[in-house]
PDB file of C-alpha atoms and ligand atoms in Angstrom:
ATOM      1  CA  MET A   1    -111.082  -8.737 219.119  1.00  0.00           C
ATOM      2  CA  THR A   2    -107.721  -7.836 217.209  1.00  0.00           C
ATOM      3  CA  LYS A   3    -108.213  -4.718 214.794  1.00  0.00           C
ATOM      4  CA  LYS A   4    -104.824  -5.741 213.145  1.00  0.00           C
ATOM      5  CA  ASN A   5    -106.433  -6.378 209.943  1.00  0.00           C
ATOM      6  CA  TYR A   6    -108.788  -3.082 209.788  1.00  0.00           C
ATOM      7  CA  ARG A   7    -108.393  -0.429 207.066  1.00  0.00           C
ATOM      8  CA  ARG A   8    -109.522   3.044 206.600  1.00  0.00           C
ATOM      9  CA  CYS A   9    -110.940   4.277 203.444  1.00  0.00           C
ATOM     10  CA  VAL A  10    -109.276   7.264 201.901  1.00  0.00           C
ATOM     11  CA  SER A  11    -112.567   9.230 201.191  1.00  0.00           C
ATOM     12  CA  CYS A  12    -115.497   8.715 204.027  1.00  0.00           C
ATOM     13  CA  GLY A  13    -112.998   7.638 206.508  1.00  0.00           C
ATOM     14  CA  LEU A  14    -114.840   3.965 207.671  1.00  0.00           C
ATOM     15  CA  ILE A  15    -112.486   1.623 209.423  1.00  0.00           C
ATOM     16  CA  ALA A  16    -113.453  -1.943 208.469  1.00  0.00           C
ATOM     17  CA  PRO A  17    -111.943  -5.191 208.034  1.00  0.00           C
ATOM     18  CA  LYS A  18    -109.459  -4.838 204.680  1.00  0.00           C
ATOM     19  CA  ASN A  19    -111.779  -7.340 202.461  1.00  0.00           C
ATOM     20  CA  HIS A  20    -114.115  -4.709 202.831  1.00  0.00           C
ATOM     21  CA  PHE A  21    -112.345  -2.483 200.734  1.00  0.00           C
ATOM     22  CA  CYS A  22    -110.683  -2.366 197.304  1.00  0.00           C
ATOM     23  CA  ARG A  23    -106.905  -1.884 197.677  1.00  0.00           C
ATOM     24  CA  VAL A  24    -104.671  -0.111 195.516  1.00  0.00           C
ATOM     25  CA  VAL A  25    -101.243  -0.358 195.466  1.00  0.00           C
ATOM     26  CA  ARG A  26     -98.091   1.937 194.747  1.00  0.00           C
ATOM     27  CA  ASN A  27     -95.694  -0.882 193.961  1.00  0.00           C
ATOM     28  CA  PHE A  28     -92.123  -1.075 195.083  1.00  0.00           C
ATOM     29  CA  PRO A  29     -89.744   0.193 193.466  1.00  0.00           C
ATOM     30  CA  ASP A  30     -91.304   1.257 190.104  1.00  0.00           C
ATOM     31  CA  HIS A  31     -94.115   3.060 191.787  1.00  0.00           C
ATOM     32  CA  LYS A  32     -96.900   1.780 189.173  1.00  0.00           C
ATOM     33  CA  ILE A  33    -100.007   1.851 190.727  1.00  0.00           C
ATOM     34  CA  THR A  34    -101.997  -1.683 190.741  1.00  0.00           C
ATOM     35  CA  LEU A  35    -105.331  -2.888 192.116  1.00  0.00           C
ATOM     36  CA  ASP A  36    -106.177  -5.571 194.627  1.00  0.00           C
ATOM     37  CA  GLN A  37    -102.396  -6.867 194.428  1.00  0.00           C
ATOM     38  CA  GLY A  38     -99.119  -5.527 194.268  1.00  0.00           C
ATOM     39  CA  MET A  39     -96.337  -4.796 196.752  1.00  0.00           C
ATOM     40  CA  GLY A  40     -95.663  -1.426 198.521  1.00  0.00           C
ATOM     41  CA  ARG A  41     -97.735   1.382 200.014  1.00  0.00           C
ATOM     42  CA  SER A  42    -101.217   0.874 199.663  1.00  0.00           C
ATOM     43  CA  ALA A  43    -104.286   2.824 200.382  1.00  0.00           C
ATOM     44  CA  TYR A  44    -108.226   1.545 200.644  1.00  0.00           C
ATOM     45  CA  ILE A  45    -111.050   2.440 199.628  1.00  0.00           C
ATOM     46  CA  CYS A  46    -115.098   1.643 199.638  1.00  0.00           C
ATOM     47  CA  PRO A  47    -116.300  -0.445 196.652  1.00  0.00           C
ATOM     48  CA  ASN A  48    -118.899   2.178 195.930  1.00  0.00           C
ATOM     49  CA  SER A  49    -119.169   5.199 193.177  1.00  0.00           C
ATOM     50  CA  GLU A  50    -119.504   7.709 195.921  1.00  0.00           C
ATOM     51  CA  CYS A  51    -116.054   6.899 197.905  1.00  0.00           C
ATOM     52  CA  ILE A  52    -114.481   6.800 194.302  1.00  0.00           C
ATOM     53  CA  ALA A  53    -115.740   9.879 193.056  1.00  0.00           C
ATOM     54  CA  ILE A  54    -114.730  11.762 196.396  1.00  0.00           C
ATOM     55  CA  ALA A  55    -111.248  10.438 195.938  1.00  0.00           C
ATOM     56  CA  LYS A  56    -111.166  11.459 192.377  1.00  0.00           C
ATOM     57  CA  LYS A  57    -111.943  15.086 193.095  1.00  0.00           C
ATOM     58  CA  LYS A  58    -109.864  15.733 196.204  1.00  0.00           C
ATOM     59  CA  LYS A  59    -107.253  13.250 195.038  1.00  0.00           C
ATOM     60  CA  ARG A  60    -107.365  11.215 198.317  1.00  0.00           C
ATOM     61  CA  LEU A  61    -105.538   8.562 196.850  1.00  0.00           C
ATOM     62  CA  GLY A  62    -102.815  10.316 195.088  1.00  0.00           C
ATOM     63  CA  ARG A  63    -102.258  11.899 198.372  1.00  0.00           C
ATOM     64  CA  ALA A  64    -102.126   8.421 200.706  1.00  0.00           C
ATOM     65  CA  LEU A  65     -99.858   7.020 198.257  1.00  0.00           C
ATOM     66  CA  ARG A  66     -97.895  10.224 197.856  1.00  0.00           C
ATOM     67  CA  THR A  67     -98.006   9.626 193.727  1.00  0.00           C
ATOM     68  CA  MET A  68     -99.908  10.694 190.703  1.00  0.00           C
ATOM     69  CA  VAL A  69    -102.713   8.449 190.373  1.00  0.00           C
ATOM     70  CA  SER A  70    -104.252   8.840 186.756  1.00  0.00           C
ATOM     71  CA  ALA A  71    -107.693   9.128 185.562  1.00  0.00           C
ATOM     72  CA  GLU A  72    -107.496   5.562 184.389  1.00  0.00           C
ATOM     73  CA  ILE A  73    -107.169   4.031 187.791  1.00  0.00           C
ATOM     74  CA  TYR A  74    -110.150   5.847 189.157  1.00  0.00           C
ATOM     75  CA  GLU A  75    -112.133   4.394 186.128  1.00  0.00           C
ATOM     76  CA  GLU A  76    -110.699   0.919 186.688  1.00  0.00           C
ATOM     77  CA  LEU A  77    -111.806   1.165 190.483  1.00  0.00           C
ATOM     78  CA  LYS A  78    -115.453   2.098 189.067  1.00  0.00           C
ATOM     79  CA  THR A  79    -115.312  -1.203 187.020  1.00  0.00           C
ATOM     80  CA  ARG A  80    -114.120  -3.284 189.784  1.00  0.00           C
ATOM     81  CA  CYS A  81    -115.941  -2.090 192.820  1.00  0.00           C
TER      82      CYS A  81
HETATM   83 ZN1   ZN B 101    -115.556   4.986 201.701  1.00  0.00          ZN
END
């Protein structure tokens, strides 16, 4: 079995096929943050409010993407996941 399409949640560390997660992308080259689509550095997070809350509190997405992730992005994640 290949693990090529597996990803890790930035909050709880769960490793699962990437379609399990919400994808957050820091786009190239403008560094704009988008959800699900885009090209650039990506971070993955479980689609549940617990992981989103942890990520927000501990700034996990910002660390993974090496940029500022605004509160709006976390709010949008909550509505999408
Ligand atoms: Zn998680």
